[in-house]
Each structure stands twice: as structure tokens, then as C-alpha cells.
Amino acid sequence: MDALQTKVEPKPKAAVKESSPERISGSEILLRSLVEEGVETIFGYPGGAIMPVYDALYHYADKLTHILVRHEQGAVHAAQGFARVSGKVGVALATSGPGATNLVTGLGDALIDSTPIVCITGQVFAHLLGTDAFQETDVVNTTIPVTKWNVQVTEAKDIASAVAKAFYIARTGRPGPVLVDITKNAQNEIIDAAEYKKCEGIRTYRPRPVLQHAQVDEAAQLINNAKKPYILAGQGIILSGATKELIAFSEKTGIPVACTLLGLGGFPTDHPNYVGFLGMHGNYGPNVLTNECDVLIGIGMRFDDRVTGNVSKYAKQARVIHIDIDKAEISKIIPAHVPVHADAKEALRALIDKCKINNHKDWLDKFHALNEIENDKIIQKEFNPSGPLVMGEVVHLLSEFTKGEAVVVTDVGQHQMTTARYYEYKNPRTSISSGGAGTMGFALPAAIGAAYGAPSKQVVAVIGDGGYQMTIQELGTIMQYKIPIKILVLNNNFLGMVRQWQELFHGKRYSFTEMDNPDFVKIAEAYRIKANKVTKREDLAAAIKEMLNSKDPYFLEAVVGKEDNVFPMVPAGASVSDILLEAPQK
Amino acid sequence: MKQDFTIELSSDNNFSVLNRIINILNRRRVRIKKLMGFEDENDFRRGGIILLVHTTTDLAEKCKLQLEKLIEVDVVTVHDGSTAYIELSERIVDVD
């Protein structure tokens, strides 16, 4: 990737006496604070109310790499992608008013998907607050529902402590997005420089629960006596870095493991105890057998409605152990018989000690037998189809050629579910998607962030033709910085998932879902990005290989069947065990 | 079945905390019948809120957990019925 194209111009040293304290602006305090927090990359877009910060940034180009995105939504999604692959806090910078409100979608996405980011927004001068000044929006009140915490700073002296608190809150406990809104006068104000102090605690905030050993004992007893125990692994495994512990726990106890969408990569797909992907378009075995297990162990997951289907018919026969760092998630949707309020890694370590060596081969085989039915009825047809290209075969080849080791960033819709089903993730922090919010337009900018967060990894954005056009302007960012991501658009000229629902549940009335698309290859080429389009099966493998072998950014459009559906599917309102392997007969 | 609950909450006292609390209840369509906020007489940086709400036991308990998640919120207690609200609000008015 190219370095920042702004020249490095170190700030000239002021002619001051040795003894007098250094005088610096609020903007410089902000940038020093970011450097102290270990920030190296910022995604942002300048504007009037954040100009003092950008002016100070001019002199910080040797310490902070700023990526100029093409829309603030791109900045926040890029910060998310950066955070998700690196485990560090992602940072986005925007101006007041529309600049700040353009962050809202990404903030909401980061909140529901527990992504640690800090967004800094400029604000009008403090004396203009509440006067409807140009580009004034009440950003703090606008973003309260979509942030873990936010704050407005109106004096330079408060900037460093606000930033310290923001980073502490974003990364601790259940991670999440934080917004710091800084008025322009605070950015301009010159004050004495002071030593930066990292936040080490907040009186009213207790992010790390103390593991209750009585809860662990109770859970271990249930697990040791279970005949059909079953682990549902969520993103909490990845966030707490508990993959090794989960593998050790599953191997010791012989318990099958299924992953949620955001949990993919938290347990290797080639492990013999891995039984598949959970949810509406998940694998057959893990969905059906949810309603047969006797002990259900949810770890770092929140029983999202896409996982549970109809809650009133969900795992009624099972005793539920729910391990989560967020107390409010426990028993929020599915009542937990044994709540374990704890960090996943800590809880798993304790459980490994207390659980007996066990083997549940017959139970595990049952998952594999059901998955074999799915393999015969669906997967083999997806991998060896006739007629137009099929999403499944494209993703299957991508997985094969990258050995399941690329960072794969997906958007929302059919391609997302297909990738979740067929990309064989081997490592944590390699599956990046918009889960809870389901934000179309997420993937392209998030892939940009992922490329900066994991510079040694191959980053592939798999996107549908609808979502791609929601943030397509970020091709400009990719062009400017020569970010070597690979963009794979699965084009069915439809908003495919909505169309699938219209076909199955709305009498095939395709109400405003068909898309007349532009020439995507020409668009990519206009951004000086190498581009190719593949329509024939015999050209597919070579086209994917060429994309992956490129050292530069690369765009590949795969034209797939217009009316292909993603199966299996748990219809809305149905039980997970009523998952369909094919469309119901009319 | 819905009934009255008194939510007693102590928190930091800043510009956004009341809005954060109300957002939690509004989003879950919990009916607020009465509300009283106050600043700690010994420390203006601290304060509290008492609310009389009408909702289900399940939702009152879930709101408590969500309120406890707010960074500025220290302690949340949920009492059955309105008696606690009346007693607490009288105490606050007496102090004032």
C-alpha cells in the first residue's frame, strides 16, 4: 500500500525557554493522545468543524497514517474492519453535522457486533451549540442509542482524558463503539501540554466480571452428566482470544461445536468436533439437533433470532448454560438454567479443569449424518452444478485456492450466507461480516480497514451487486492508496435474499428487487483497478486464481444464476428443527 | 401481566445521562408514569433518578440489566409497586 500522500512536515519547534511548559492546541492534544493509545491508522474525511485537527494532522503524517475515504460511512466501516481483524481499536474521524450523522450506521453496526472503535467528530464552536449553526447537529444525543458511550468536549483541557476514557471503554468488557465530539474552540484552544494518562478504571464501570466458581461448578456438573451436550460458539470466543481453550474444552469433553455467523473462525472448520454453521441458512445437523441436545452451552453468543428461529420452540428439552461477559445478554432471549457471567476464556479454562474426559461419538456422528443429507441434497449440487454459475461453487473455489486462510469480508444477503456456509475458515479474525445490523454496503470499506489491520493477509471482499453499489465510491480510496484487496462481486442482478423471500413467501411477486446494473468492469477500470468478468464455468477457476495472484487491487465479477436460492433455510417463525432443505412444494 | 415498578438509580450527573436512561425505557416501550431526577447535595457530579414505570416483571428486570450497563450508572434497584417511589420522592423533596 502506498504511504500517505501528504508530505511529512514536522512541526517547527517554537522558540521557547527551556523552563516554560510547552503550549499546544487541543487538536494536537488529540493527536498526541491517539499516538499514546497506540493508534497508527485513522480513516477519515475532513470538513469545516474538524479542520483544526486536520491541520495538526498535517504535521503528524510520520506517526499517524490517515486514509482519506470517500464518505464517512466508509470511514466507520473501515475502522470496524481494522478492529475486527487486528483486535485493536479502530479510529474514524469526521466533521460535524452530516459528517457525523453519516457515521450512525457504522456505529449501530459496531454496537450490535461488539466492535471496538472510537469515532472523533468535530463540532461547531461551543458558544454556537443549540443555535442551529451551519453543520450543527446534536451528535451526542443522536448517537446515544448506537454507542457504548459518547461525550462532548468543549474545552481543550478535557480532550486527553476523554480520549483515554473512550479507548478504555471501547476495548474493555464487551467491546463497542465510542464517539468523542469536540467543539471547534476546544480544537483551537492553546493550553499547556501535559503528560498523557491512560484510563485504568472508571468508578461506575466494571467491565470484567469476577468469575463465580459456584456457577462453573454447576455448569461442570451438568456437562459431566450430559448425554447429548452441544456447544454454540459465538464471537465472544474470538474477542476473548479463547480459540485454544474452546478446542481444548471440546476435545476433553467430546462435545460437538457449532459456530454462529460472527463466531466463524473461532473454531477450525476442519476439526472433527466441528459440526457446522448455525442459523437461518446454517447447516442441517446443528439446527435440527439443537432441539435434541440435553445440555446446550452458549459461549459468547446472544441467541440472536437468526440463530433461534421461533424462540417458543427452541431447545425446550435442554438445560441451558449461557456464558457471556455481558450480564444483560444472559437470559435475555433464552432462559439460562446456569448463567456464567464471565469472560469466555476465563470460564473455559475453569471448565476444562472441572469437566471430565468424555466421548460423545454417537451424538457427534448424528450431526455428521444429518450434514451428509445436506451434502447430498444441496452442497454437491452447488459445487457441481450445470447451467449458469452458482454462488456456492465460486465460494468453494475461493476457499480451496486460499486454503481457508484469507480474511474474507462479506456484505449482507445471499452471498454472505453462501460464504458463511462454504468458506472453510481456519483461524479467528478471518471472517468479517455485518451480523446483527445486516448493513448492506459494509464489505467494501470494511475490507479496506481489514487490509490495514492485517497487512500480511490476503483480503477478499465478497459482495453482492446490491450492497456493492451502496459504498462503491470507496473504489476511489482503494485506487488512491493502491490497497491490494480483492473484490469479488457475485452478481445476480437482483437483491437476491429479498427476492428469495418474495419467491418463497410472497407469491413470487418480485417487488422492486430486480436491478439494472452498470458495467462493473468499466467502473473498476475507471478507478484504475484491474478488472475481469466471468460468466462461464470453464473460466471460473482461472479467473479466481488470477484475482488472488494479483499484487494489486483487483475486481472480479462472477455472473451467477438470477433466481438461485440459499438453502437450507429456517423460514421466519419456524423452529430450527423445521429447517428446509428445499423450497416447500406448492 | 403489567404492574407498577419503582426504579431507583444512582449515577454520575452529566448532560446526557438522563437521555441515556430514558432511551433504554423508550426503546422497549416501557411506560413512564412518573420521574424525578436530582443532584447529590454534597457532590454536584453525582446524582440519581427515580422512575415509576408500568411494565411486566420480565421487562423490568431486563431494563435493570440494561441500565446497569450504562457507563455512568452506578447502582440500579427495582422495587415492586409505587410505594418506594412515593417514599423516595418525598425524601428528595424534603432535602430540597
XYZ file of C-alpha atoms in Angstrom:
682
model
C 0.000 0.000 0.000
C 1.168 3.499 -0.669
C 2.092 5.650 2.258
C 0.044 8.719 2.953
C 0.480 11.051 0.051
C 0.565 14.110 2.257
C 4.182 15.108 2.782
C 5.597 14.814 6.253
C 6.236 18.249 7.605
C 7.366 18.093 11.210
C 6.069 20.977 13.194
C 8.710 23.691 13.629
C 9.809 23.917 17.218
C 8.669 27.063 18.939
C 11.342 29.302 20.327
C 10.528 28.901 23.985
C 12.591 28.954 27.107
C 13.575 25.532 28.457
C 11.700 26.080 31.695
C 8.352 27.183 30.281
C 5.759 24.467 29.661
C 5.062 23.535 26.071
C 1.916 25.215 24.719
C -0.094 23.185 22.262
C -3.560 23.224 20.696
C -6.466 20.982 21.607
C -6.085 19.396 18.181
C -2.515 18.443 18.912
C -3.529 17.090 22.298
C -5.996 14.868 20.467
C -3.366 13.555 18.075
C -0.815 13.007 20.843
C -3.475 11.125 22.772
C -4.153 8.885 19.779
C -0.451 8.168 19.403
C -0.227 7.371 23.130
C -3.087 4.897 22.681
C -1.050 3.114 20.024
C -3.080 4.341 17.062
C -1.233 4.227 13.759
C -4.067 4.362 11.230
C -7.070 6.669 11.039
C -9.885 6.554 8.490
C -11.484 9.923 7.938
C -12.945 12.713 5.901
C -12.288 16.411 6.616
C -14.759 19.262 6.887
C -15.235 22.672 8.473
C -15.661 21.749 12.117
C -12.741 19.306 12.178
C -10.292 21.449 10.188
C -8.048 22.346 13.146
C -7.492 18.626 13.754
C -6.696 18.068 10.085
C -4.289 20.998 10.190
C -2.499 19.433 13.150
C -2.583 16.052 11.370
C -0.504 17.569 8.573
C 2.431 17.545 10.971
C 1.711 14.033 12.258
C 1.969 12.148 8.993
C 5.053 10.340 10.287
C 3.123 8.978 13.267
C -0.446 8.628 12.055
C -1.431 7.244 8.670
C -4.655 8.913 7.581
C -6.735 7.198 4.926
C -8.993 9.594 3.093
C -12.198 7.690 2.425
C -14.916 8.877 0.069
C -17.789 9.003 2.556
C -17.876 8.978 6.357
C -19.776 5.677 6.321
C -16.690 4.295 4.587
C -14.522 5.595 7.436
C -16.518 3.939 10.183
C -16.818 0.604 8.362
C -13.089 0.708 7.601
C -12.413 1.316 11.296
C -14.634 -1.699 12.038
C -12.779 -3.898 9.545
C -9.468 -2.768 11.047
C -10.650 -3.556 14.575
C -12.159 -6.922 13.722
C -9.017 -8.331 12.092
C -6.460 -6.764 14.428
C -8.218 -6.828 17.799
C -7.140 -3.196 18.218
C -9.398 -0.168 18.478
C -10.287 1.265 15.056
C -10.429 5.038 14.666
C -12.575 7.201 12.400
C -12.551 10.972 12.031
C -15.388 13.109 10.665
C -16.717 16.610 10.704
C -19.887 17.885 12.338
C -23.461 17.695 11.042
C -23.769 15.363 8.053
C -20.224 14.120 8.529
C -21.140 12.898 11.979
C -24.579 11.567 11.093
C -23.030 9.573 8.243
C -21.276 7.576 10.958
C -24.517 6.443 12.552
C -24.995 3.236 10.531
C -21.485 2.084 11.292
C -21.811 2.939 14.963
C -25.011 0.901 15.207
C -23.328 -1.945 13.360
C -20.322 -1.828 15.696
C -22.551 -1.745 18.774
C -24.563 -4.830 17.913
C -21.443 -6.674 16.677
C -19.301 -5.664 19.686
C -16.603 -3.925 17.644
C -14.188 -1.592 19.443
C -13.952 1.697 17.568
C -13.505 5.328 18.554
C -15.050 7.970 16.311
C -13.895 11.560 16.682
C -16.240 14.210 15.334
C -15.756 17.941 15.000
C -18.475 20.173 16.365
C -19.342 23.856 15.988
C -17.915 26.371 18.467
C -19.269 25.861 21.977
C -20.962 29.265 22.002
C -22.940 28.225 18.906
C -24.297 24.986 20.373
C -28.071 24.983 20.198
C -28.245 27.905 17.748
C -28.769 25.805 14.600
C -25.397 26.937 13.345
C -24.103 25.710 9.994
C -23.499 21.934 10.146
C -24.553 21.755 13.768
C -26.246 18.518 14.718
C -26.769 17.265 18.250
C -24.415 14.367 17.672
C -24.227 13.181 21.266
C -27.970 12.759 21.577
C -28.216 11.373 18.037
C -25.694 8.653 18.762
C -26.635 7.656 22.316
C -28.600 4.605 21.119
C -25.813 3.454 18.802
C -22.764 3.869 21.022
C -21.445 2.154 24.107
C -20.582 5.635 25.351
C -20.209 9.107 23.912
C -19.170 12.516 25.140
C -18.911 16.104 24.011
C -15.757 18.040 24.854
C -15.904 21.835 24.869
C -12.518 22.681 26.408
C -9.036 21.616 25.341
C -8.105 20.578 28.872
C -10.692 17.779 28.747
C -9.642 16.245 25.414
C -6.914 13.897 26.645
C -8.985 12.438 29.479
C -11.989 11.982 27.152
C -9.839 10.128 24.617
C -8.308 7.954 27.343
C -11.747 7.083 28.652
C -13.038 6.447 25.127
C -10.325 3.892 24.343
C -10.714 2.198 27.704
C -14.473 1.829 27.273
C -14.244 0.762 23.621
C -11.840 -2.116 24.239
C -12.826 -3.454 27.661
C -15.703 -5.697 28.710
C -17.998 -6.306 25.788
C -16.247 -4.086 23.225
C -18.164 -1.395 21.399
C -18.147 1.943 19.635
C -17.432 5.235 21.401
C -17.844 8.722 19.971
C -15.979 11.836 21.118
C -17.465 15.099 19.813
C -15.045 18.035 20.088
C -16.116 21.638 19.597
C -14.006 23.760 17.291
C -12.958 26.175 20.016
C -11.580 23.245 22.025
C -9.608 22.124 18.975
C -8.167 25.632 18.540
C -7.542 26.436 22.187
C -3.865 26.621 23.194
C -3.012 25.251 26.614
C -0.037 23.829 28.479
C 0.888 20.342 27.350
C 0.540 17.666 29.992
C 1.629 14.078 30.312
C -0.941 11.652 28.863
C -2.517 9.314 31.358
C -4.203 6.167 30.110
C -7.510 5.366 31.737
C -7.249 2.392 34.061
C -10.696 2.363 35.548
C -13.987 4.173 35.859
C -15.842 4.274 39.169
C -19.206 3.269 37.748
C -17.992 0.835 35.072
C -16.960 -2.715 35.909
C -16.055 -4.336 32.591
C -14.540 -7.582 33.807
C -16.856 -9.732 35.886
C -15.410 -11.832 38.666
C -15.809 -15.492 37.754
C -18.222 -17.159 40.141
C -16.874 -20.617 40.851
C -20.256 -21.827 42.058
C -21.632 -21.127 38.584
C -18.721 -23.005 36.987
C -19.235 -25.959 39.351
C -22.901 -26.111 38.455
C -22.123 -25.925 34.738
C -19.450 -28.622 35.029
C -21.853 -30.915 36.845
C -24.431 -30.533 34.076
C -21.811 -31.120 31.398
C -20.326 -34.165 33.139
C -23.756 -35.792 33.381
C -24.936 -34.871 29.905
C -25.559 -37.457 27.211
C -26.041 -35.019 24.352
C -24.197 -31.805 25.178
C -23.748 -29.205 22.475
C -21.662 -26.007 22.245
C -22.817 -22.914 20.377
C -19.759 -20.713 19.912
C -20.180 -17.024 19.225
C -17.906 -14.069 18.621
C -17.101 -13.922 22.340
C -14.641 -16.761 21.675
C -12.782 -14.581 19.188
C -12.997 -11.387 21.238
C -11.558 -13.055 24.313
C -8.945 -14.982 22.312
C -10.351 -18.275 23.558
C -9.984 -20.456 20.455
C -7.308 -22.677 22.026
C -9.386 -23.049 25.172
C -12.511 -23.916 23.180
C -10.619 -26.569 21.221
C -9.173 -28.000 24.439
C -12.576 -27.985 26.139
C -14.309 -29.658 23.185
C -11.554 -32.259 22.838
C -11.532 -33.125 26.533
C -15.293 -33.403 26.834
C -16.006 -34.695 23.312
C -18.696 -32.050 22.816
C -19.695 -31.016 19.270
C -19.211 -27.331 18.394
C -21.256 -25.179 16.031
C -20.462 -21.532 15.274
C -22.689 -18.507 14.838
C -22.097 -16.167 11.880
C -19.778 -13.938 13.908
C -18.249 -16.928 15.645
C -16.923 -18.384 12.367
C -13.174 -18.814 12.623
C -13.390 -19.172 16.394
C -13.213 -22.959 15.968
C -11.465 -24.547 12.971
C -13.866 -25.896 10.370
C -11.630 -28.912 9.760
C -11.740 -30.043 13.393
C -13.554 -33.397 13.818
C -15.776 -31.909 16.543
C -16.896 -29.037 14.304
C -20.459 -29.668 13.201
C -21.233 -26.527 11.236
C -22.662 -23.086 10.945
C -25.745 -22.131 12.930
C -28.754 -20.131 11.933
C -31.365 -19.402 9.337
C -29.152 -20.603 6.470
C -26.875 -22.713 8.598
C -26.123 -26.396 8.335
C -28.757 -29.058 8.741
C -27.279 -31.040 11.639
C -26.551 -28.148 14.014
C -30.005 -26.661 13.525
C -32.029 -29.870 13.812
C -30.103 -31.235 16.783
C -30.497 -28.042 18.779
C -33.893 -29.481 19.580
C -32.438 -32.849 20.650
C -29.490 -31.921 22.856
C -29.824 -32.293 26.604
C -27.339 -29.572 27.592
C -26.908 -26.502 25.414
C -23.786 -24.436 26.118
C -23.894 -20.962 24.564
C -20.492 -19.265 24.788
C -20.029 -15.612 23.863
C -23.185 -15.528 21.806
C -26.530 -13.845 22.272
C -29.176 -16.214 20.898
C -29.954 -13.873 18.030
C -33.310 -14.512 16.322
C -31.441 -15.677 13.203
C -29.966 -18.435 15.374
C -33.008 -19.402 17.412
C -35.839 -19.256 14.905
C -39.062 -19.469 16.873
C -37.989 -18.976 20.487
C -41.030 -20.770 21.875
C -39.884 -23.943 20.105
C -36.183 -23.551 20.758
C -34.277 -26.225 22.705
C -37.144 -26.718 25.133
C -35.777 -30.134 26.158
C -32.332 -28.795 27.069
C -30.724 -27.405 30.177
C -29.064 -24.190 29.056
C -25.655 -22.946 30.211
C -25.008 -19.423 28.990
C -21.501 -17.968 29.306
C -21.218 -14.283 28.466
C -19.269 -11.236 29.586
C -22.395 -9.090 29.168
C -24.776 -9.876 32.011
C -27.694 -8.326 30.135
C -27.348 -10.945 27.389
C -27.809 -13.860 29.777
C -31.455 -14.981 29.776
C -32.378 -12.037 27.533
C -33.818 -14.343 24.863
C -33.354 -17.930 26.086
C -33.609 -18.502 29.858
C -30.358 -19.867 31.236
C -30.575 -22.643 33.831
C -26.933 -21.997 34.648
C -25.753 -18.448 33.945
C -22.000 -17.939 33.870
C -21.262 -14.229 33.824
C -17.648 -14.240 32.715
C -15.087 -13.700 30.026
C -15.199 -16.730 27.701
C -11.534 -17.605 28.044
C -11.597 -17.469 31.825
C -14.781 -19.529 32.023
C -13.471 -22.146 29.587
C -10.208 -22.510 31.484
C -12.155 -23.145 34.670
C -14.461 -25.605 32.915
C -11.549 -27.518 31.383
C -10.270 -28.137 34.907
C -13.620 -29.226 36.256
C -15.047 -31.283 33.411
C -14.281 -34.955 32.979
C -12.737 -36.547 29.923
C -15.626 -37.812 27.868
C -16.640 -39.059 24.484
C -19.926 -38.476 22.694
C -19.156 -40.271 19.460
C -22.695 -41.469 18.719
C -24.042 -37.993 19.331
C -21.338 -36.392 17.186
C -21.976 -38.924 14.424
C -25.609 -37.889 14.392
C -24.590 -34.344 13.401
C -22.350 -35.654 10.658
C -25.068 -37.995 9.387
C -27.550 -35.129 9.089
C -24.928 -32.935 7.462
C -24.352 -35.738 4.974
C -28.015 -35.471 3.933
C -27.459 -31.758 3.356
C -24.297 -32.551 1.448
C -26.155 -34.891 -0.911
C -29.224 -32.708 -1.378
C -27.626 -29.272 -1.539
C -23.885 -28.945 -1.307
C -22.859 -31.330 -4.065
C -25.350 -29.664 -6.396
C -23.894 -26.260 -5.517
C -20.343 -27.422 -6.122
C -21.074 -29.353 -9.303
C -23.912 -27.516 -10.996
C -24.981 -27.164 -14.579
C -26.258 -24.002 -16.244
C -25.232 -20.555 -15.007
C -22.575 -20.106 -12.343
C -23.738 -20.741 -8.791
C -22.582 -18.736 -5.757
C -21.621 -21.877 -3.873
C -19.123 -23.090 -6.466
C -17.474 -19.656 -6.624
C -17.004 -19.505 -2.845
C -15.910 -23.151 -2.750
C -13.114 -22.437 -5.222
C -12.138 -19.284 -3.338
C -11.888 -21.325 -0.153
C -9.876 -24.033 -1.863
C -7.425 -21.654 -3.529
C -6.819 -19.642 -0.352
C -6.768 -22.803 1.838
C -9.319 -21.126 4.093
C -6.683 -18.701 5.328
C -7.672 -15.413 3.695
C -9.512 -12.665 5.523
C -12.926 -12.803 3.891
C -15.134 -9.763 4.310
C -18.754 -10.156 3.331
C -21.672 -7.816 2.923
C -25.266 -8.837 3.579
C -27.525 -11.193 1.694
C -27.290 -14.422 -0.279
C -23.567 -14.127 -0.966
C -22.977 -13.610 2.779
C -24.824 -16.763 3.750
C -23.182 -18.714 0.928
C -19.733 -17.582 2.061
C -20.521 -18.410 5.688
C -21.586 -21.884 4.578
C -18.802 -22.728 2.142
C -15.702 -20.768 3.065
C -13.716 -23.084 5.332
C -12.333 -20.696 7.923
C -9.326 -21.973 9.794
C -8.416 -19.061 12.034
C -10.054 -16.439 14.238
C -10.396 -12.875 12.931
C -10.607 -14.020 9.317
C -14.396 -13.881 8.893
C -15.600 -10.288 8.865
C -19.264 -9.561 8.234
C -22.080 -7.328 9.337
C -24.031 -9.667 11.597
C -26.595 -8.123 13.898
C -27.272 -4.961 11.923
C -27.114 -6.573 8.499
C -25.625 -3.469 6.904
C -25.511 -3.595 3.128
C -22.525 -1.570 1.962
C -20.361 -2.807 4.836
C -17.962 -5.068 2.977
C -16.022 -2.811 0.613
C -14.931 -0.231 3.220
C -14.524 -2.888 5.920
C -12.155 -4.745 3.589
C -10.109 -1.553 3.257
C -9.804 -1.404 7.035
C -9.018 -5.119 7.198
C -6.151 -4.627 4.754
C -4.576 -2.087 7.130
C -5.345 -4.190 10.188
C -3.827 -7.367 8.748
C -1.327 -6.169 6.129
C 0.283 -9.580 5.682
C -3.013 -11.311 4.881
C -4.846 -11.794 1.616
C -8.083 -9.809 1.999
C -11.040 -10.724 -0.186
C -14.316 -8.806 -0.144
C -17.195 -10.991 -1.314
C -20.146 -8.752 -2.131
C -23.496 -8.864 -3.883
C -24.350 -6.464 -6.672
C -26.790 -4.550 -4.439
C -24.553 -3.922 -1.454
C -21.559 -3.191 -3.672
C -23.341 -0.164 -5.096
C -24.127 1.222 -1.650
C -20.492 2.110 -0.926
C -18.979 1.732 -4.392
C -17.366 5.160 -4.062
C -14.701 3.595 -1.848
C -13.098 2.296 -5.037
C -11.594 5.788 -5.018
C -9.897 5.083 -1.683
C -8.600 1.753 -2.987
C -7.266 3.494 -6.094
C -5.586 6.344 -4.232
C -3.749 4.142 -1.740
C -3.360 1.115 -4.043
C -4.851 -1.120 -1.356
C -4.373 -4.654 -2.678
C -7.741 -6.059 -1.705
C -9.613 -8.416 -3.961
C -13.222 -7.583 -4.717
C -15.394 -10.487 -5.759
C -18.902 -9.413 -6.726
C -21.434 -12.218 -7.095
C -23.844 -10.592 -9.493
C -27.334 -11.978 -9.914
C -28.842 -8.634 -10.940
C -31.218 -8.929 -8.025
C -31.422 -8.044 -4.377
C -31.115 -11.769 -4.034
C -32.160 -12.504 -0.479
C -35.218 -10.269 -0.654
C -36.074 -11.869 -3.993
C -35.734 -15.321 -2.410
C -38.238 -14.345 0.276
C -40.546 -12.856 -2.348
C -40.371 -16.123 -4.258
C -40.979 -18.348 -1.245
C -43.323 -16.288 0.904
C -44.818 -13.520 -1.249
C -46.191 -15.414 -4.245
C -43.138 -14.707 -6.389
C -44.067 -11.050 -6.595
C -40.662 -9.517 -7.262
C -41.496 -6.092 -5.961
C -38.599 -3.757 -6.768
C -35.761 -6.222 -6.321
C -34.511 -6.619 -9.885
C -31.527 -4.417 -10.655
C -30.431 -2.984 -13.965
C -26.739 -2.800 -13.212
C -23.963 -0.772 -14.791
C -20.846 -2.234 -16.364
C -18.954 -3.044 -13.162
C -15.734 -3.846 -15.021
C -15.673 -0.454 -16.671
C -16.362 1.234 -13.341
C -13.449 -0.561 -11.685
C -11.224 0.265 -14.626
C -12.234 3.906 -14.376
C -10.744 3.744 -10.875
C -7.597 2.199 -12.379
C -8.346 -1.150 -10.755
C -7.667 -4.308 -12.741
C -10.976 -5.937 -13.512
C -12.433 -9.057 -15.038
C -15.845 -10.636 -15.503
C -16.567 -14.325 -15.593
C -19.753 -15.927 -16.842
C -18.653 -19.436 -17.846
C -17.775 -22.341 -15.591
C -14.710 -23.258 -17.626
C -13.239 -19.795 -16.976
C -14.071 -19.560 -13.283
C -11.065 -21.227 -11.654
C -8.570 -19.325 -13.779
C -10.361 -16.049 -13.102
C -10.272 -16.571 -9.334
C -6.613 -17.598 -9.444
C -5.717 -14.530 -11.480
C -7.506 -12.345 -8.950
C -5.745 -13.958 -5.993
C -2.346 -13.837 -7.665
C -2.566 -10.135 -8.360
C -0.320 -7.966 -6.195
C -2.608 -5.012 -6.869
C -6.239 -4.269 -6.117
C -8.393 -6.476 -8.311
C -12.075 -6.630 -9.174
C -13.774 -9.813 -10.345
C -17.448 -10.004 -11.249
C -18.930 -13.505 -11.294
C -22.287 -13.548 -13.005
C -24.430 -16.114 -11.196
C -27.917 -17.523 -11.682
C -30.568 -14.861 -11.280
C -33.036 -16.870 -9.254
C -30.844 -19.208 -7.245
C -31.825 -19.674 -3.622
C -29.813 -20.290 -0.487
C -30.790 -23.490 1.287
C -31.161 -24.877 3.915
C -33.475 -22.272 5.338
C -35.365 -21.854 8.573
C -38.495 -19.958 7.488
C -39.430 -16.965 9.607
C -41.469 -18.104 12.603
C -40.478 -21.742 12.247
C -38.499 -23.880 14.643
C -34.824 -24.515 13.885
C -35.619 -28.210 13.601
C -38.082 -27.438 10.807
C -35.246 -26.226 8.622
C -35.978 -26.717 4.923
C -33.580 -28.422 2.565
C -35.533 -27.246 -0.452
C -38.417 -24.972 -1.329
C -41.750 -26.241 0.006
C -43.973 -27.858 -2.602
C -46.807 -25.552 -3.593
C -49.042 -9.066 33.486
C -48.075 -5.437 33.766
C -47.753 -3.666 37.071
C -46.043 -0.641 38.626
C -42.349 -0.749 39.473
C -40.145 1.865 41.053
C -36.690 2.094 39.539
C -34.154 3.721 41.841
C -30.923 4.639 40.166
C -27.735 6.420 41.216
C -25.351 7.740 38.607
C -22.883 10.367 37.585
C -24.588 13.671 36.921
C -23.818 14.873 33.416
C -25.606 16.307 30.417
C -26.512 13.067 28.703
C -27.250 10.596 31.468
C -30.985 11.281 31.730
C -31.375 10.834 27.975
C -29.478 7.532 28.081
C -31.774 6.206 30.785
C -34.947 7.299 29.037
C -33.706 5.780 25.770
C -33.414 2.344 27.385
C -37.041 2.504 28.535
C -38.458 4.142 25.407
C -36.838 1.610 23.088
C -38.603 -1.175 24.971
C -41.857 0.777 25.111
C -41.896 0.859 28.875
C -44.466 3.367 30.089
C -43.025 6.008 32.431
C -45.668 7.253 34.844
C -43.507 9.491 36.999
C -39.909 10.585 37.039
C -37.756 12.606 39.404
C -34.097 13.462 38.951
C -31.798 15.032 41.484
C -28.295 16.231 42.039
C -26.361 14.969 45.059
C -26.433 17.814 47.590
C -22.841 17.072 48.642
C -21.367 16.488 45.176
C -22.872 18.019 42.045
C -21.045 15.422 39.901
C -23.268 12.690 41.292
C -26.995 12.308 41.230
C -29.837 9.962 40.791
C -33.191 9.317 39.217
C -36.285 7.581 40.425
C -38.889 6.405 37.982
C -42.328 4.931 38.362
C -42.887 2.638 35.394
C -45.671 0.312 34.307
C -44.454 -2.876 32.697
C -44.016 -6.617 33.130
C -41.752 -8.183 35.747
C -39.621 -9.700 32.996
C -39.117 -6.398 31.205
C -38.462 -4.511 34.456
C -35.674 -6.981 35.232
C -34.243 -6.746 31.715
C -34.328 -2.944 31.826
C -32.451 -3.058 35.131
C -29.638 -5.014 33.463
C -29.556 -2.625 30.513
C -29.493 0.396 32.832
C -26.631 -1.134 34.808
C -24.680 -1.374 31.562
C -24.698 2.398 31.106
C -21.209 3.680 31.821
C -22.341 6.483 34.151
C -24.834 4.419 36.100
C -23.686 3.115 39.464
C -26.490 1.166 41.121
C -29.988 0.254 39.960
C -32.665 -1.133 42.245
C -36.119 -2.199 41.146
C -38.933 -2.172 43.729
C -42.379 -3.658 43.195
C -45.192 -1.109 43.156
C -45.278 2.638 43.697
C -44.703 2.855 47.465
C -40.949 3.152 47.090
C -41.400 5.939 44.546
C -43.584 7.923 46.911
C -41.186 7.462 49.835
C -38.080 8.265 47.813
C -39.589 11.301 46.131
C -40.787 12.693 49.476
C -37.267 12.272 50.816
C -35.826 14.153 47.832
C -38.339 16.983 48.198
C -37.574 17.205 51.939
C -33.874 17.574 51.176
C -34.594 20.350 48.693
